[in-house]
């Protein structure tokens, strides 16, 4: 043991990331500094937090800032922090593997197109490995706060396949990173250049960053603002400040879509700054993924990425909440029940929803909706208190114009005289929704129908019984209101008399047996022959499909087969004498009703066989 150097190989994922980072981010090399400063600031924040309950971690030294130095002669850059530091195990895990969630998605998202990939990598946040964009060798020396001085650890690598580890003595806690610059990256060691990059990317980091004083003088001086940007008065801040801070907060290279900065005064004083990004992060669909809001109490970062700060359906929001009105000695667990924090959370949700409301009035809303709409929809289910507000932010396709989206409010404004309910159809894609036979009478009567075709819609609409006191109803509902029924005059004439109608319905019912709850005459079908409808309490077939696809047991629910008795084929079916032949017809009808709503038939091959047999028969072929 002791000081013997140990050689280790990078995990294969790391090699791949390193390769990509080095080759793809060439046009934007200076981001390495932002990434390393951001790690140093995080480490400092972590120490501050842990020291709240264990003052000893400061080891009697109060150095806190980040120091950056460059030497053109030696071709090196040094970044030093006095934060939490890393143990041997941590350094191996953090700098030798990739543990973060979303890595798989990241690799799947790569296209091989340089420009696109570099954008993707930027968005993913390249972290520590970005050091190798400019360095041919990186040496990290770290000691975890609270450990003995000779329990420091040195990590060294040329970023190719391996790294070495060695135990060393380190007087001060924290981490020092030395970059040995590549020949073509030596320019970055220039102090003037370093400072300008630092200010461009990290001016608003709330930890002071020091650099050597200009030539002639000795010692370090603080170069960044070092104060929390969000604490400044709004009047002092420009759009550029907000954008830069967003980038350092989120590692996103794109500007945010919108932000809201609030200083609440009075009983409870706090500041909040929330951003809506312009694009979705990788882990947007990981419900356990990170959200991006940080809570500072008296300038100490107490909590981040937590549902305690914002509900899951706002997980795309980035930002900070900052208050001096809470005790510092509260644990994260107790915080969850803190009344003040609850108040701040509720007010923050309202602020963010209002920000989205104002976005909804702009041309940018479709873009927002496309990016985050399906996440926001979760709020209808999860946030009862704000349901009305969230409902008014929803957008759906509709038969009014299937190329653009509509709000429920707009739908209501277009409702026909005498129309009482809001109608929707669910399907697993727009095409199926649009062509649903259930829409025929609605189309005929000029009643608009919302076309819900996202998997989540079913769940959402189940929690949206009404909007502006209009009931929200499925067109699949067996109980069709008079307003949506076909007028007698609009129907094709049925060649059957009442007697014959009754007879064919009951014969079909007998032939289908347990497969359906009933067979009934349809008042909604004009051109299609059959469709399935369900009672209001019944689970919709689309939801059934979604649940089945998710591997859940779904109770068998029988539905009603509606038959369009004006359809020419009905005459043909009525004349069928043999029960066997009628059986083929009835199953065929049932199966086509399932097919037209996008469902899966139990026996597709049987369906094809029956259909072909009938086609041959109809055309006089020998069977
Ligand atoms: P990220 O910062 O996004 O997690 P990085 O690759 O930049 O990814 O860093 C990986 C991990 O290494 C960090 O999460 C942190 O635990 C650790 N780390 C990196 N730099 C430092 C540092 N200066 N001090 C302490 N820990 C660090």
PDB file of C-alpha atoms and ligand atoms in Angstrom, residues 35-36 38-40 42-43 46 81 83-86 90 94-95 100 125-129 142 174-175 177 290, ligand 1:
ATOM      1  CA  UNK A  35     -17.314  22.942 -16.126  1.00  0.00           C
ATOM      2  CA  UNK A  36     -14.365  22.826 -13.735  1.00  0.00           C
ATOM      3  CA  UNK A  38     -18.900  24.649 -11.601  1.00  0.00           C
ATOM      4  CA  UNK A  39     -17.558  21.468  -9.964  1.00  0.00           C
ATOM      5  CA  UNK A  40     -15.385  23.527  -7.626  1.00  0.00           C
ATOM      6  CA  UNK A  42     -20.502  22.616  -6.013  1.00  0.00           C
ATOM      7  CA  UNK A  43     -17.781  21.153  -3.803  1.00  0.00           C
ATOM      8  CA  UNK A  46     -21.398  20.915  -0.219  1.00  0.00           C
ATOM      9  CA  UNK A  81     -10.995  24.783  -4.361  1.00  0.00           C
ATOM     10  CA  UNK A  83     -14.497  22.409  -0.799  1.00  0.00           C
ATOM     11  CA  UNK A  84     -15.490  18.966   0.323  1.00  0.00           C
ATOM     12  CA  UNK A  85     -12.792  17.092  -1.621  1.00  0.00           C
ATOM     13  CA  UNK A  86     -12.833  13.423  -2.554  1.00  0.00           C
ATOM     14  CA  UNK A  90     -14.959   8.769  -4.586  1.00  0.00           C
ATOM     15  CA  UNK A  94     -16.431  10.050 -10.015  1.00  0.00           C
ATOM     16  CA  UNK A  95     -13.546  10.343 -12.397  1.00  0.00           C
ATOM     17  CA  UNK A 100     -25.314   9.545 -14.189  1.00  0.00           C
ATOM     18  CA  UNK A 125     -23.026  18.695 -19.637  1.00  0.00           C
ATOM     19  CA  UNK A 126     -19.612  17.193 -20.119  1.00  0.00           C
ATOM     20  CA  UNK A 127     -18.314  17.861 -16.677  1.00  0.00           C
ATOM     21  CA  UNK A 128     -14.845  16.994 -15.568  1.00  0.00           C
ATOM     22  CA  UNK A 129     -13.872  15.185 -18.759  1.00  0.00           C
ATOM     23  CA  UNK A 142      -7.747  16.021  -3.524  1.00  0.00           C
ATOM     24  CA  UNK A 174     -10.362  20.298  -1.192  1.00  0.00           C
ATOM     25  CA  UNK A 175      -9.241  19.729  -4.729  1.00  0.00           C
ATOM     26  CA  UNK A 177      -6.613  20.316 -10.693  1.00  0.00           C
ATOM     27  CA  UNK A 290     -33.116  15.763 -11.595  1.00  0.00           C
TER      28      UNK A 290
HETATM   29  P1  LIG B   1     -21.140  16.341 -12.647  1.00  0.00           P
HETATM   30  O1  LIG B   1     -20.456  17.505 -12.036  1.00  0.00           O
HETATM   31  O2  LIG B   1     -22.126  16.727 -13.695  1.00  0.00           O
HETATM   32  O3  LIG B   1     -21.684  15.361 -11.662  1.00  0.00           O
HETATM   33  P2  LIG B   1     -18.477  15.701 -13.439  1.00  0.00           P
HETATM   34  O4  LIG B   1     -17.893  14.724 -14.410  1.00  0.00           O
HETATM   35  O5  LIG B   1     -18.104  17.113 -13.659  1.00  0.00           O
HETATM   36  O6  LIG B   1     -20.027  15.509 -13.468  1.00  0.00           O
HETATM   37  O7  LIG B   1     -18.020  15.305 -11.987  1.00  0.00           O
HETATM   38  C1  LIG B   1     -18.298  14.045 -11.463  1.00  0.00           C
HETATM   39  C2  LIG B   1     -18.285  14.086  -9.969  1.00  0.00           C
HETATM   40  O8  LIG B   1     -16.956  14.254  -9.483  1.00  0.00           O
HETATM   41  C3  LIG B   1     -19.046  15.218  -9.341  1.00  0.00           C
HETATM   42  O9  LIG B   1     -20.418  14.926  -9.227  1.00  0.00           O
HETATM   43  C4  LIG B   1     -18.377  15.340  -7.976  1.00  0.00           C
HETATM   44  O10 LIG B   1     -18.923  14.389  -7.078  1.00  0.00           O
HETATM   45  C5  LIG B   1     -16.953  14.957  -8.266  1.00  0.00           C
HETATM   46  N1  LIG B   1     -16.113  16.154  -8.415  1.00  0.00           N
HETATM   47  C6  LIG B   1     -15.720  16.739  -9.559  1.00  0.00           C
HETATM   48  N2  LIG B   1     -14.963  17.821  -9.313  1.00  0.00           N
HETATM   49  C7  LIG B   1     -14.882  17.935  -7.964  1.00  0.00           C
HETATM   50  C8  LIG B   1     -14.245  18.857  -7.058  1.00  0.00           C
HETATM   51  N3  LIG B   1     -13.562  19.916  -7.497  1.00  0.00           N
HETATM   52  N4  LIG B   1     -14.403  18.622  -5.737  1.00  0.00           N
HETATM   53  C9  LIG B   1     -15.108  17.574  -5.270  1.00  0.00           C
HETATM   54  N5  LIG B   1     -15.718  16.690  -6.060  1.00  0.00           N
HETATM   55  C10 LIG B   1     -15.630  16.861  -7.386  1.00  0.00           C
END
